[in-house]
mmCIF file of C-alpha atoms in Angstrom:
data_model
loop_
_atom_site.group_PDB
_atom_site.id
_atom_site.type_symbol
_atom_site.label_atom_id
_atom_site.label_comp_id
_atom_site.label_asym_id
_atom_site.label_seq_id
_atom_site.Cartn_x
_atom_site.Cartn_y
_atom_site.Cartn_z
ATOM 1 C CA MET A 940 -77.295 -36.579 -13.858
ATOM 2 C CA SER A 941 -79.173 -33.299 -14.465
ATOM 3 C CA GLN A 942 -77.327 -30.147 -15.507
ATOM 4 C CA GLU A 943 -78.360 -28.430 -12.270
ATOM 5 C CA LYS A 944 -76.843 -31.237 -10.209
ATOM 6 C CA LYS A 945 -73.615 -31.065 -12.232
ATOM 7 C CA ASN A 946 -73.439 -27.314 -11.647
ATOM 8 C CA ASN A 947 -73.983 -27.843 -7.932
ATOM 9 C CA ILE A 948 -71.119 -30.361 -7.749
ATOM 10 C CA VAL A 949 -68.785 -27.947 -9.536
ATOM 11 C CA ALA A 950 -69.908 -25.171 -7.186
ATOM 12 C CA ILE A 951 -69.259 -27.339 -4.100
ATOM 13 C CA VAL A 952 -65.749 -28.263 -5.292
ATOM 14 C CA THR A 953 -65.022 -24.615 -6.095
ATOM 15 C CA MET A 954 -66.192 -23.420 -2.684
ATOM 16 C CA CYS A 955 -64.052 -26.077 -0.977
ATOM 17 C CA PHE A 956 -61.057 -24.901 -3.015
ATOM 18 C CA ILE A 957 -61.648 -21.318 -1.859
ATOM 19 C CA PHE A 958 -62.031 -22.549 1.722
ATOM 20 C CA ALA A 959 -58.546 -24.056 1.462
ATOM 21 C CA MET A 960 -56.991 -20.779 0.325
ATOM 22 C CA ILE A 961 -58.504 -18.837 3.222
ATOM 23 C CA SER A 962 -56.494 -20.739 5.820
ATOM 24 C CA PHE A 963 -53.319 -20.856 3.734
ATOM 25 C CA VAL A 964 -53.124 -17.065 3.791
ATOM 26 C CA THR A 965 -54.523 -16.535 7.296
ATOM 27 C CA ASN A 966 -52.138 -18.968 8.975
ATOM 28 C CA MET A 967 -49.066 -17.113 7.782
ATOM 29 C CA GLY A 968 -49.636 -14.592 10.594
ATOM 30 C CA ALA A 969 -48.312 -16.563 13.602
ATOM 31 C CA PRO A 970 -45.136 -18.083 12.071
ATOM 32 C CA PHE A 971 -44.301 -14.796 10.304
ATOM 33 C CA GLY A 972 -44.821 -13.139 13.702
ATOM 34 C CA ASN A 973 -41.917 -15.194 15.038
ATOM 35 C CA ILE A 974 -39.683 -13.683 12.361
ATOM 36 C CA TRP A 975 -40.701 -10.071 13.016
ATOM 37 C CA GLY A 976 -40.801 -10.680 16.760
ATOM 38 C CA PHE A 977 -37.039 -11.178 16.968
ATOM 39 C CA THR A 978 -36.409 -7.565 15.902
ATOM 40 C CA TYR A 979 -39.698 -6.162 17.173
ATOM 41 C CA PRO A 980 -40.818 -8.177 20.252
ATOM 42 C CA PHE A 981 -43.948 -6.025 20.602
ATOM 43 C CA ALA A 982 -45.045 -6.831 17.043
ATOM 44 C CA LYS A 983 -45.288 -10.630 17.267
ATOM 45 C CA ALA A 984 -49.072 -10.634 16.980
ATOM 46 C CA TRP A 985 -49.412 -7.476 14.874
ATOM 47 C CA GLY A 986 -49.521 -9.214 11.497
ATOM 48 C CA ASN A 987 -52.242 -11.487 12.785
ATOM 49 C CA LEU A 988 -54.066 -8.461 14.220
ATOM 50 C CA MET A 989 -53.921 -6.568 10.908
ATOM 51 C CA ASN A 990 -55.184 -9.606 9.013
ATOM 52 C CA PHE A 991 -58.238 -9.897 11.238
ATOM 53 C CA ALA A 992 -58.752 -6.158 11.754
ATOM 54 C CA ALA A 993 -59.595 -6.004 8.044
ATOM 55 C CA TYR A 994 -62.755 -8.007 8.789
ATOM 56 C CA LEU A 995 -64.029 -5.158 10.952
ATOM 57 C CA PHE A 996 -63.961 -2.828 7.957
ATOM 58 C CA MET A 997 -64.831 -5.300 5.215
ATOM 59 C CA GLY A 998 -67.372 -7.656 6.801
ATOM 60 C CA ILE A 999 -70.576 -5.712 6.150
ATOM 61 C CA PRO A 1000 -69.410 -4.282 2.755
ATOM 62 C CA ALA A 1001 -68.572 -7.862 1.712
ATOM 63 C CA GLY A 1002 -72.108 -8.932 2.577
ATOM 64 C CA LYS A 1003 -73.473 -6.059 0.460
ATOM 65 C CA MET A 1004 -71.158 -7.055 -2.413
ATOM 66 C CA LEU A 1005 -72.609 -10.548 -2.215
ATOM 67 C CA ILE A 1006 -76.130 -9.197 -2.641
ATOM 68 C CA LYS A 1007 -75.231 -6.711 -5.397
ATOM 69 C CA TYR A 1008 -72.604 -8.569 -7.465
ATOM 70 C CA GLY A 1009 -73.224 -12.209 -6.559
ATOM 71 C CA TYR A 1010 -70.960 -14.963 -5.293
ATOM 72 C CA LYS A 1011 -68.742 -15.347 -8.358
ATOM 73 C CA LYS A 1012 -67.772 -11.696 -8.870
ATOM 74 C CA THR A 1013 -67.170 -11.209 -5.160
ATOM 75 C CA ALA A 1014 -64.809 -14.202 -5.142
ATOM 76 C CA LEU A 1015 -62.912 -12.954 -8.211
ATOM 77 C CA ILE A 1016 -62.432 -9.483 -6.720
ATOM 78 C CA ALA A 1017 -61.205 -11.090 -3.501
ATOM 79 C CA LEU A 1018 -58.571 -13.137 -5.338
ATOM 80 C CA ILE A 1019 -57.133 -10.032 -7.044
ATOM 81 C CA VAL A 1020 -56.969 -8.274 -3.677
ATOM 82 C CA GLY A 1021 -55.199 -11.326 -2.219
ATOM 83 C CA ILE A 1022 -52.465 -11.235 -4.872
ATOM 84 C CA VAL A 1023 -51.813 -7.559 -4.053
ATOM 85 C CA GLY A 1024 -51.624 -8.316 -0.308
ATOM 86 C CA LEU A 1025 -49.168 -11.186 -0.730
ATOM 87 C CA ALA A 1026 -47.042 -9.125 -3.134
ATOM 88 C CA LEU A 1027 -46.745 -6.386 -0.501
ATOM 89 C CA GLN A 1028 -45.668 -8.914 2.122
ATOM 90 C CA TYR A 1029 -42.962 -10.100 -0.265
ATOM 91 C CA LEU A 1030 -41.935 -6.488 -0.892
ATOM 92 C CA SER A 1031 -41.267 -6.131 2.835
ATOM 93 C CA SER A 1032 -38.400 -8.629 2.407
ATOM 94 C CA ILE A 1033 -36.573 -6.533 -0.170
ATOM 95 C CA ALA A 1034 -37.454 -2.894 0.611
ATOM 96 C CA GLY A 1035 -37.528 -0.431 3.484
ATOM 97 C CA GLU A 1036 -35.271 -2.291 5.921
ATOM 98 C CA GLY A 1037 -32.978 0.647 6.732
ATOM 99 C CA THR A 1038 -35.591 3.383 6.523
ATOM 100 C CA TYR A 1039 -36.917 4.151 10.004
ATOM 101 C CA VAL A 1040 -40.293 5.842 10.306
ATOM 102 C CA PHE A 1041 -40.969 6.021 14.064
ATOM 103 C CA THR A 1042 -39.926 4.690 17.470
ATOM 104 C CA TYR A 1043 -42.138 2.365 19.515
ATOM 105 C CA ASP A 1044 -41.324 1.035 22.976
ATOM 106 C CA GLY A 1045 -37.793 2.369 22.566
ATOM 107 C CA ILE A 1046 -37.224 0.461 19.300
ATOM 108 C CA LYS A 1047 -36.829 2.093 15.888
ATOM 109 C CA VAL A 1048 -39.440 0.741 13.490
ATOM 110 C CA ALA A 1049 -38.361 0.398 9.848
ATOM 111 C CA LEU A 1050 -40.536 0.873 6.777
ATOM 112 C CA ASN A 1051 -40.371 -2.823 5.884
ATOM 113 C CA LEU A 1052 -42.508 -3.711 8.933
ATOM 114 C CA ILE A 1053 -45.115 -1.141 7.848
ATOM 115 C CA ILE A 1054 -45.146 -2.629 4.333
ATOM 116 C CA TYR A 1055 -45.628 -6.110 5.777
ATOM 117 C CA LEU A 1056 -48.480 -4.995 8.038
ATOM 118 C CA LEU A 1057 -50.169 -3.234 5.103
ATOM 119 C CA GLY A 1058 -49.895 -6.450 3.083
ATOM 120 C CA ALA A 1059 -51.383 -8.449 5.959
ATOM 121 C CA PHE A 1060 -54.246 -5.943 6.219
ATOM 122 C CA ILE A 1061 -55.005 -6.188 2.492
ATOM 123 C CA CYS A 1062 -54.890 -9.990 2.668
ATOM 124 C CA GLY A 1063 -57.470 -9.658 5.431
ATOM 125 C CA PHE A 1064 -59.812 -7.918 2.956
ATOM 126 C CA CYS A 1065 -59.299 -10.855 0.602
ATOM 127 C CA VAL A 1066 -60.051 -13.664 3.066
ATOM 128 C CA CYS A 1067 -62.982 -11.718 4.508
ATOM 129 C CA MET A 1068 -64.650 -11.560 1.085
ATOM 130 C CA LEU A 1069 -63.863 -15.218 0.408
ATOM 131 C CA ASN A 1070 -65.312 -16.249 3.776
ATOM 132 C CA THR A 1071 -68.443 -14.242 3.021
ATOM 133 C CA VAL A 1072 -68.840 -16.253 -0.177
ATOM 134 C CA VAL A 1073 -68.121 -19.826 0.886
ATOM 135 C CA ASN A 1074 -70.095 -20.190 4.125
ATOM 136 C CA PRO A 1075 -73.603 -19.177 2.973
ATOM 137 C CA MET A 1076 -73.032 -20.860 -0.407
ATOM 138 C CA LEU A 1077 -72.104 -24.242 1.095
ATOM 139 C CA ASN A 1078 -74.975 -23.946 3.595
ATOM 140 C CA LEU A 1079 -77.314 -23.107 0.695
ATOM 141 C CA LEU A 1080 -76.053 -25.987 -1.492
ATOM 142 C CA GLY A 1081 -76.636 -28.340 1.425
ATOM 143 C CA GLY A 1082 -80.159 -27.047 1.954
ATOM 144 C CA GLY A 1083 -79.424 -25.756 5.469
ATOM 145 C CA GLY A 1084 -79.889 -27.824 8.623
ATOM 146 C CA ASN A 1085 -77.581 -30.766 9.344
ATOM 147 C CA ARG A 1086 -76.876 -31.213 5.630
ATOM 148 C CA GLY A 1087 -75.818 -27.573 5.280
ATOM 149 C CA ASN A 1088 -73.472 -27.985 8.247
ATOM 150 C CA GLN A 1089 -72.107 -31.168 6.653
ATOM 151 C CA PHE A 1090 -71.143 -29.273 3.491
ATOM 152 C CA ILE A 1091 -69.471 -26.532 5.539
ATOM 153 C CA GLN A 1092 -67.474 -29.210 7.386
ATOM 154 C CA ILE A 1093 -66.360 -30.738 4.074
ATOM 155 C CA GLY A 1094 -65.083 -27.317 3.030
ATOM 156 C CA GLY A 1095 -63.541 -26.940 6.461
ATOM 157 C CA THR A 1096 -61.589 -30.168 5.926
ATOM 158 C CA MET A 1097 -59.833 -28.581 2.948
ATOM 159 C CA ASN A 1098 -59.351 -25.444 5.032
ATOM 160 C CA SER A 1099 -57.599 -27.457 7.740
ATOM 161 C CA LEU A 1100 -55.376 -29.244 5.224
ATOM 162 C CA THR A 1101 -53.748 -26.013 4.063
ATOM 163 C CA ALA A 1102 -53.812 -24.658 7.630
ATOM 164 C CA THR A 1103 -51.639 -27.631 8.599
ATOM 165 C CA LEU A 1104 -49.165 -26.989 5.805
ATOM 166 C CA THR A 1105 -48.559 -23.253 6.416
ATOM 167 C CA PRO A 1106 -46.865 -23.335 9.861
ATOM 168 C CA LEU A 1107 -45.149 -26.625 9.010
ATOM 169 C CA LEU A 1108 -43.599 -25.237 5.817
ATOM 170 C CA THR A 1109 -42.666 -21.975 7.525
ATOM 171 C CA GLY A 1110 -40.910 -23.853 10.323
ATOM 172 C CA LEU A 1111 -38.996 -25.971 7.811
ATOM 173 C CA LEU A 1112 -37.938 -22.898 5.820
ATOM 174 C CA VAL A 1113 -36.812 -20.966 8.908
ATOM 175 C CA GLY A 1114 -35.469 -23.682 11.253
ATOM 176 C CA THR A 1115 -34.303 -21.524 14.170
ATOM 177 C CA VAL A 1116 -35.278 -17.859 14.430
ATOM 178 C CA THR A 1117 -32.144 -15.694 14.784
ATOM 179 C CA GLU A 1118 -31.144 -12.090 14.085
ATOM 180 C CA LYS A 1119 -30.380 -13.204 10.515
ATOM 181 C CA THR A 1120 -33.885 -14.563 9.874
ATOM 182 C CA HIS A 1121 -36.013 -12.349 7.633
ATOM 183 C CA MET A 1122 -39.033 -12.453 5.326
ATOM 184 C CA GLY A 1123 -36.881 -13.453 2.373
ATOM 185 C CA ASP A 1124 -36.539 -16.889 3.979
ATOM 186 C CA VAL A 1125 -40.269 -17.541 3.584
ATOM 187 C CA SER A 1126 -40.717 -15.896 0.178
ATOM 188 C CA PRO A 1127 -41.417 -19.312 -1.460
ATOM 189 C CA LEU A 1128 -44.640 -19.483 0.576
ATOM 190 C CA LEU A 1129 -45.675 -16.037 -0.662
ATOM 191 C CA PHE A 1130 -44.977 -17.004 -4.275
ATOM 192 C CA ILE A 1131 -46.998 -20.209 -3.838
ATOM 193 C CA GLY A 1132 -49.880 -18.154 -2.438
ATOM 194 C CA MET A 1133 -49.827 -15.692 -5.340
ATOM 195 C CA ALA A 1134 -49.663 -18.523 -7.889
ATOM 196 C CA VAL A 1135 -52.577 -20.401 -6.300
ATOM 197 C CA PHE A 1136 -54.675 -17.214 -6.190
ATOM 198 C CA ALA A 1137 -53.968 -16.649 -9.890
ATOM 199 C CA ILE A 1138 -54.921 -20.251 -10.731
ATOM 200 C CA SER A 1139 -58.049 -19.948 -8.575
ATOM 201 C CA PHE A 1140 -59.047 -16.804 -10.466
ATOM 202 C CA PHE A 1141 -58.704 -18.656 -13.770
ATOM 203 C CA ILE A 1142 -60.773 -21.633 -12.552
ATOM 204 C CA ILE A 1143 -63.547 -19.671 -10.863
ATOM 205 C CA SER A 1144 -63.950 -17.318 -13.831
ATOM 206 C CA ARG A 1145 -64.848 -20.354 -15.953
ATOM 207 C CA VAL A 1146 -67.250 -22.272 -13.715
ATOM 208 C CA ASP A 1147 -70.937 -21.705 -13.109
ATOM 209 C CA ILE A 1148 -71.849 -20.836 -9.529
ATOM 210 C CA PRO A 1149 -75.489 -20.587 -8.377
ATOM 211 C CA GLU A 1150 -76.467 -16.953 -7.776
ATOM 212 C CA PRO A 1151 -79.545 -16.895 -5.525
ATOM 213 C CA THR A 1152 -79.595 -13.078 -5.263
ATOM 214 C CA LEU A 1153 -78.838 -11.972 -8.849
ATOM 215 C CA GLY A 1154 -81.644 -11.227 -11.271
ATOM 216 C CA LYS A 1155 -84.140 -10.961 -8.456
ATOM 217 C CA GLU A 1156 -85.712 -7.983 -6.836
ATOM 218 C CA ARG A 1157 -83.823 -7.075 -3.712
ATOM 219 C CA PRO A 1158 -85.721 -8.187 -0.623
ATOM 220 C CA LYS A 1159 -86.965 -5.554 1.762
ATOM 221 C CA TYR A 1160 -85.424 -5.851 5.166
ATOM 222 C CA GLU A 1161 -87.885 -4.888 7.874
ATOM 223 C CA HIS A 1162 -85.427 -6.005 10.537
ATOM 224 C CA SER A 1163 -81.708 -6.565 11.051
ATOM 225 C CA PRO A 1164 -80.414 -10.149 11.278
ATOM 226 C CA ILE A 1165 -79.389 -9.402 14.868
ATOM 227 C CA ALA A 1166 -83.065 -8.878 15.708
ATOM 228 C CA PHE A 1167 -82.993 -12.682 15.950
ATOM 229 C CA ARG A 1168 -81.604 -13.509 19.383
ATOM 230 C CA HIS A 1169 -79.911 -16.715 18.239
ATOM 231 C CA CYS A 1170 -78.178 -14.806 15.461
ATOM 232 C CA LEU A 1171 -76.980 -12.040 17.806
ATOM 233 C CA LEU A 1172 -75.620 -14.526 20.325
ATOM 234 C CA GLY A 1173 -74.076 -16.480 17.444
ATOM 235 C CA VAL A 1174 -72.277 -13.345 16.245
ATOM 236 C CA ILE A 1175 -70.692 -13.024 19.691
ATOM 237 C CA ALA A 1176 -69.827 -16.744 19.629
ATOM 238 C CA ILE A 1177 -68.064 -16.333 16.267
ATOM 239 C CA PHE A 1178 -66.039 -13.410 17.686
ATOM 240 C CA PHE A 1179 -64.823 -15.611 20.530
ATOM 241 C CA TYR A 1180 -64.422 -18.724 18.382
ATOM 242 C CA VAL A 1181 -61.999 -17.152 15.904
ATOM 243 C CA GLY A 1182 -59.994 -15.817 18.841
ATOM 244 C CA ILE A 1183 -59.854 -19.390 20.167
ATOM 245 C CA GLU A 1184 -58.957 -20.953 16.823
ATOM 246 C CA ILE A 1185 -56.060 -18.557 16.186
ATOM 247 C CA GLY A 1186 -54.931 -18.018 19.781
ATOM 248 C CA ILE A 1187 -54.418 -21.684 20.696
ATOM 249 C CA PRO A 1188 -51.819 -22.572 18.006
ATOM 250 C CA MET A 1189 -50.291 -19.061 17.931
ATOM 251 C CA GLU A 1190 -49.390 -19.091 21.627
ATOM 252 C CA LEU A 1191 -48.338 -22.742 21.346
ATOM 253 C CA ASN A 1192 -45.951 -21.787 18.536
ATOM 254 C CA PHE A 1193 -44.560 -18.826 20.511
ATOM 255 C CA TYR A 1194 -44.227 -20.936 23.682
ATOM 256 C CA ILE A 1195 -42.123 -23.655 22.051
ATOM 257 C CA THR A 1196 -40.083 -21.253 19.911
ATOM 258 C CA ASN A 1197 -39.192 -19.246 23.031
ATOM 259 C CA LEU A 1198 -37.738 -22.356 24.675
ATOM 260 C CA GLY A 1199 -34.711 -21.331 22.619
ATOM 261 C CA PHE A 1200 -33.096 -24.638 21.732
ATOM 262 C CA GLU A 1201 -31.731 -25.265 18.239
ATOM 263 C CA GLY A 1202 -34.575 -25.917 15.826
ATOM 264 C CA SER A 1203 -37.203 -24.678 18.292
ATOM 265 C CA ALA A 1204 -38.991 -22.725 15.535
ATOM 266 C CA ALA A 1205 -39.230 -25.870 13.407
ATOM 267 C CA ILE A 1206 -40.591 -27.927 16.329
ATOM 268 C CA GLY A 1207 -42.951 -25.090 17.279
ATOM 269 C CA GLY A 1208 -44.195 -24.969 13.710
ATOM 270 C CA THR A 1209 -44.611 -28.745 13.655
ATOM 271 C CA LEU A 1210 -46.671 -28.816 16.863
ATOM 272 C CA ALA A 1211 -48.753 -25.846 15.697
ATOM 273 C CA ALA A 1212 -49.261 -27.758 12.441
ATOM 274 C CA SER A 1213 -50.399 -30.779 14.459
ATOM 275 C CA TYR A 1214 -53.169 -28.591 15.923
ATOM 276 C CA TRP A 1215 -54.366 -27.841 12.387
ATOM 277 C CA LEU A 1216 -53.943 -31.517 11.507
ATOM 278 C CA MET A 1217 -56.282 -32.349 14.388
ATOM 279 C CA MET A 1218 -58.735 -29.858 12.929
ATOM 280 C CA LEU A 1219 -58.437 -31.656 9.602
ATOM 281 C CA VAL A 1220 -59.242 -34.988 11.280
ATOM 282 C CA GLY A 1221 -62.132 -33.451 13.216
ATOM 283 C CA ARG A 1222 -63.673 -31.776 10.191
ATOM 284 C CA ALA A 1223 -63.304 -34.881 8.045
ATOM 285 C CA SER A 1224 -65.057 -36.904 10.746
ATOM 286 C CA SER A 1225 -67.758 -34.276 11.181
ATOM 287 C CA SER A 1226 -68.391 -34.138 7.434
ATOM 288 C CA VAL A 1227 -69.425 -37.797 7.703
ATOM 289 C CA LEU A 1228 -71.333 -37.520 10.980
ATOM 290 C CA SER A 1229 -73.086 -34.174 10.523
ATOM 291 C CA GLY A 1230 -75.854 -35.647 8.415
ATOM 292 C CA LYS A 1231 -76.782 -37.921 11.349
ATOM 293 C CA ILE A 1232 -75.809 -36.054 14.523
ATOM 294 C CA SER A 1233 -77.296 -32.655 15.321
ATOM 295 C CA THR A 1234 -75.100 -29.575 15.133
ATOM 296 C CA LYS A 1235 -76.190 -28.585 18.637
ATOM 297 C CA LEU A 1236 -74.999 -31.874 20.149
ATOM 298 C CA GLN A 1237 -71.680 -31.720 18.321
ATOM 299 C CA LEU A 1238 -71.020 -28.148 19.477
ATOM 300 C CA THR A 1239 -71.916 -29.036 23.079
ATOM 301 C CA VAL A 1240 -69.542 -32.012 23.172
ATOM 302 C CA VAL A 1241 -66.519 -30.368 21.547
ATOM 303 C CA SER A 1242 -66.665 -27.169 23.619
ATOM 304 C CA SER A 1243 -66.834 -29.258 26.811
ATOM 305 C CA VAL A 1244 -63.923 -31.497 25.782
ATOM 306 C CA ALA A 1245 -61.787 -28.493 24.780
ATOM 307 C CA ILE A 1246 -62.241 -26.980 28.248
ATOM 308 C CA VAL A 1247 -61.121 -30.260 29.847
ATOM 309 C CA LEU A 1248 -58.040 -30.536 27.585
ATOM 310 C CA LEU A 1249 -56.891 -27.011 28.423
ATOM 311 C CA LEU A 1250 -57.437 -27.526 32.145
ATOM 312 C CA ILE A 1251 -55.191 -30.586 31.956
ATOM 313 C CA ALA A 1252 -52.566 -28.573 30.027
ATOM 314 C CA ILE A 1253 -52.638 -25.754 32.575
ATOM 315 C CA PHE A 1254 -52.261 -27.958 35.658
ATOM 316 C CA LEU A 1255 -49.840 -30.525 34.196
ATOM 317 C CA PRO A 1256 -46.281 -29.832 35.479
ATOM 318 C CA GLU A 1257 -43.865 -28.358 32.945
ATOM 319 C CA SER A 1258 -41.295 -30.900 34.155
ATOM 320 C CA SER A 1259 -43.319 -33.657 32.456
ATOM 321 C CA THR A 1260 -41.743 -33.805 29.018
ATOM 322 C CA PHE A 1261 -41.311 -35.895 25.895
ATOM 323 C CA SER A 1262 -38.398 -35.890 23.481
ATOM 324 C CA VAL A 1263 -38.496 -34.323 20.009
ATOM 325 C CA SER A 1264 -35.258 -34.453 17.985
ATOM 326 C CA GLY A 1265 -33.312 -34.840 21.211
ATOM 327 C CA HIS A 1266 -34.991 -31.876 22.938
ATOM 328 C CA ASP A 1267 -37.379 -31.982 25.894
ATOM 329 C CA VAL A 1268 -40.788 -30.491 25.146
ATOM 330 C CA PRO A 1269 -43.516 -30.220 27.833
ATOM 331 C CA ILE A 1270 -46.227 -32.880 27.470
ATOM 332 C CA LYS A 1271 -48.859 -30.196 28.077
ATOM 333 C CA THR A 1272 -48.257 -29.012 24.496
ATOM 334 C CA ILE A 1273 -49.842 -32.253 23.237
ATOM 335 C CA PHE A 1274 -53.090 -31.497 25.082
ATOM 336 C CA ILE A 1275 -53.092 -27.953 23.676
ATOM 337 C CA ALA A 1276 -52.563 -29.242 20.127
ATOM 338 C CA ALA A 1277 -55.329 -31.830 20.642
ATOM 339 C CA CYS A 1278 -57.823 -28.966 21.006
ATOM 340 C CA GLY A 1279 -57.808 -28.837 17.219
ATOM 341 C CA LEU A 1280 -60.136 -31.842 17.254
ATOM 342 C CA CYS A 1281 -62.640 -29.729 19.173
ATOM 343 C CA THR A 1282 -62.323 -26.381 17.402
ATOM 344 C CA SER A 1283 -62.607 -28.169 14.057
ATOM 345 C CA ILE A 1284 -66.398 -28.066 13.900
ATOM 346 C CA MET A 1285 -67.081 -24.873 15.833
ATOM 347 C CA TRP A 1286 -67.040 -22.429 12.924
ATOM 348 C CA GLY A 1287 -69.462 -24.409 10.786
ATOM 349 C CA GLY A 1288 -71.590 -25.353 13.779
ATOM 350 C CA ILE A 1289 -71.985 -21.786 15.062
ATOM 351 C CA PHE A 1290 -72.647 -20.401 11.581
ATOM 352 C CA ASN A 1291 -75.160 -23.126 10.800
ATOM 353 C CA LEU A 1292 -77.110 -22.641 14.051
ATOM 354 C CA SER A 1293 -76.982 -18.845 13.796
ATOM 355 C CA VAL A 1294 -78.454 -18.532 10.291
ATOM 356 C CA GLU A 1295 -81.047 -21.276 10.746
ATOM 357 C CA GLY A 1296 -84.465 -19.842 9.963
ATOM 358 C CA LEU A 1297 -83.152 -16.432 8.762
ATOM 359 C CA GLY A 1298 -84.392 -16.801 5.182
ATOM 360 C CA LYS A 1299 -83.816 -13.539 3.259
ATOM 361 C CA TYR A 1300 -81.619 -12.217 6.077
ATOM 362 C CA THR A 1301 -78.941 -14.915 5.535
ATOM 363 C CA GLU A 1302 -76.639 -12.925 3.200
ATOM 364 C CA ALA A 1303 -76.785 -9.838 5.425
ATOM 365 C CA ALA A 1304 -76.069 -12.021 8.456
ATOM 366 C CA SER A 1305 -73.024 -13.458 6.689
ATOM 367 C CA GLY A 1306 -71.568 -9.963 6.355
ATOM 368 C CA ILE A 1307 -72.080 -9.295 10.068
ATOM 369 C CA PHE A 1308 -70.425 -12.605 10.889
ATOM 370 C CA MET A 1309 -67.403 -11.648 8.823
ATOM 371 C CA THR A 1310 -67.100 -8.387 10.756
ATOM 372 C CA MET A 1311 -66.899 -10.334 14.002
ATOM 373 C CA VAL A 1312 -64.005 -12.427 12.692
ATOM 374 C CA VAL A 1313 -61.961 -9.457 13.937
ATOM 375 C CA GLY A 1314 -61.981 -11.461 17.169
ATOM 376 C CA GLY A 1315 -59.174 -13.511 15.612
ATOM 377 C CA GLY A 1316 -56.983 -10.426 15.867
ATOM 378 C CA ILE A 1317 -58.220 -8.881 19.107
ATOM 379 C CA MET A 1318 -58.471 -11.902 21.405
ATOM 380 C CA PRO A 1319 -55.043 -13.419 20.519
ATOM 381 C CA LEU A 1320 -53.538 -9.961 21.086
ATOM 382 C CA ILE A 1321 -55.084 -9.935 24.570
ATOM 383 C CA GLN A 1322 -53.895 -13.504 25.084
ATOM 384 C CA GLU A 1323 -50.344 -12.523 24.079
ATOM 385 C CA ALA A 1324 -50.457 -9.595 26.532
ATOM 386 C CA ILE A 1325 -51.476 -12.029 29.300
ATOM 387 C CA ALA A 1326 -48.696 -14.399 28.205
ATOM 388 C CA LYS A 1327 -46.072 -11.648 28.476
ATOM 389 C CA ASN A 1328 -47.172 -10.694 31.991
ATOM 390 C CA ALA A 1329 -48.297 -13.989 33.525
ATOM 391 C CA GLY A 1330 -46.826 -16.675 31.276
ATOM 392 C CA PRO A 1331 -47.993 -18.390 28.055
ATOM 393 C CA ILE A 1332 -49.777 -21.280 29.790
ATOM 394 C CA THR A 1333 -51.693 -18.928 32.106
ATOM 395 C CA SER A 1334 -52.977 -17.122 29.004
ATOM 396 C CA TYR A 1335 -55.090 -20.178 28.175
ATOM 397 C CA TRP A 1336 -57.514 -19.254 30.981
ATOM 398 C CA LEU A 1337 -58.804 -16.614 28.547
ATOM 399 C CA VAL A 1338 -59.431 -19.360 25.985
ATOM 400 C CA ILE A 1339 -61.308 -21.424 28.575
ATOM 401 C CA ALA A 1340 -63.577 -18.445 29.329
ATOM 402 C CA MET A 1341 -64.392 -18.075 25.619
ATOM 403 C CA LEU A 1342 -65.059 -21.798 25.298
ATOM 404 C CA ALA A 1343 -67.472 -21.545 28.225
ATOM 405 C CA TYR A 1344 -69.495 -18.966 26.279
ATOM 406 C CA ILE A 1345 -69.635 -21.255 23.232
ATOM 407 C CA LEU A 1346 -70.865 -24.064 25.477
ATOM 408 C CA PHE A 1347 -73.609 -21.722 26.716
ATOM 409 C CA TYR A 1348 -74.535 -20.907 23.103
ATOM 410 C CA ALA A 1349 -74.764 -24.586 22.203
ATOM 411 C CA LEU A 1350 -76.953 -25.386 25.202
ATOM 412 C CA VAL A 1351 -79.194 -22.307 25.369
ATOM 413 C CA GLY A 1352 -78.339 -19.442 23.053
ATOM 414 C CA CYS A 1353 -78.843 -21.187 19.700
ATOM 415 C CA LYS A 1354 -82.632 -21.535 20.083
ATOM 416 C CA ASN A 1355 -84.620 -19.388 17.650
ATOM 417 C CA VAL A 1356 -87.084 -17.483 19.833
ATOM 418 C CA ASN A 1357 -88.048 -14.986 17.100
ATOM 419 C CA LYS A 1358 -90.066 -17.176 14.744
ATOM 420 C CA ASP A 1359 -92.707 -14.451 14.579
ATOM 421 C CA ILE A 1360 -90.438 -12.313 12.329
ATOM 422 C CA PRO A 1361 -91.271 -12.911 8.604
ATOM 423 C CA VAL A 1362 -88.249 -14.147 6.615
ATOM 424 C CA ASP A 1363 -89.746 -14.633 3.127
#
């Protein structure tokens, strides 16, 4: 085996490891929201919003960091930022509880909530930079095309594994959300996150990662990546997709937890974890199939199936239930969780189709994509507002509308109609 091939294998494993950490941190938002939501009902989705709002500010700068400092340095900086963000979230469990800073919706807001939200925002900077690193690198190591998508799906499998564990572990640590539940109950998760970031820093600092932009003259950009229609439409698709990915399990978790029976938070966390487990299964399957089946076909099929599953969930009577630990849970929640099989390949598929044929514009496009991940904060917030006014199940009509756009992108929008633009 040549040295270059060995380096590529190490790089692939490293990128998959980073992919796993992205979801571990990101998926703390919804279950932690249940904890804060008991005292501050209006703030259930705020942590999630802050985490994704960071992408709006960091997406393009992260892309520029990638060009200037390379993949390795950008990843190392991101890991340090992540440790700071998690430390602040832990600090919210031990400081500022009795210090009130303002009143919102008739409720006094204490400093500890502000500290938590700041920590979530800083963690958003971290995962934004990490996302900017792993997606173009895995696509590059796979040589683009179906193979590039296959590598992204392999990384996504690791991402889904830790995504499954986060809500599950949070539910087990909390059990039932009461007035006595606080961030101290989930501090083990925060310590695990900080330890893994520290270990990741140590590992990444000692491995060789290909640096396609370092040591080379910076390319001249005559156009913006969004001058390519398929890239522009893909950017919009990513905005909606992340809203779908986060909104489906978040509202599922809230829905079951709000049923109010003993252990509802644990069951809500378990069913939300099953959504991420379905994503794990889907991504593992796609990592095998993507070398043979086109990305376009995969994206078309899964977006169509997801729409059907949610329609069934919406129209299925709430009186149809199944038993979990002696409690009746609506069967419709199974169809919602099953959507994880469909959303599993959407991120990699959209990214792969959107950067196809971009050449020197790929790194810049990655930064723009990361900016649009803010959709994971904005769209679930809108979905939660719909849920409060019209009911949690009705809120899934918003998800169906976003899935319809992704189906359009897979069928029509992904075609590169700007092949006349030079990309060398």
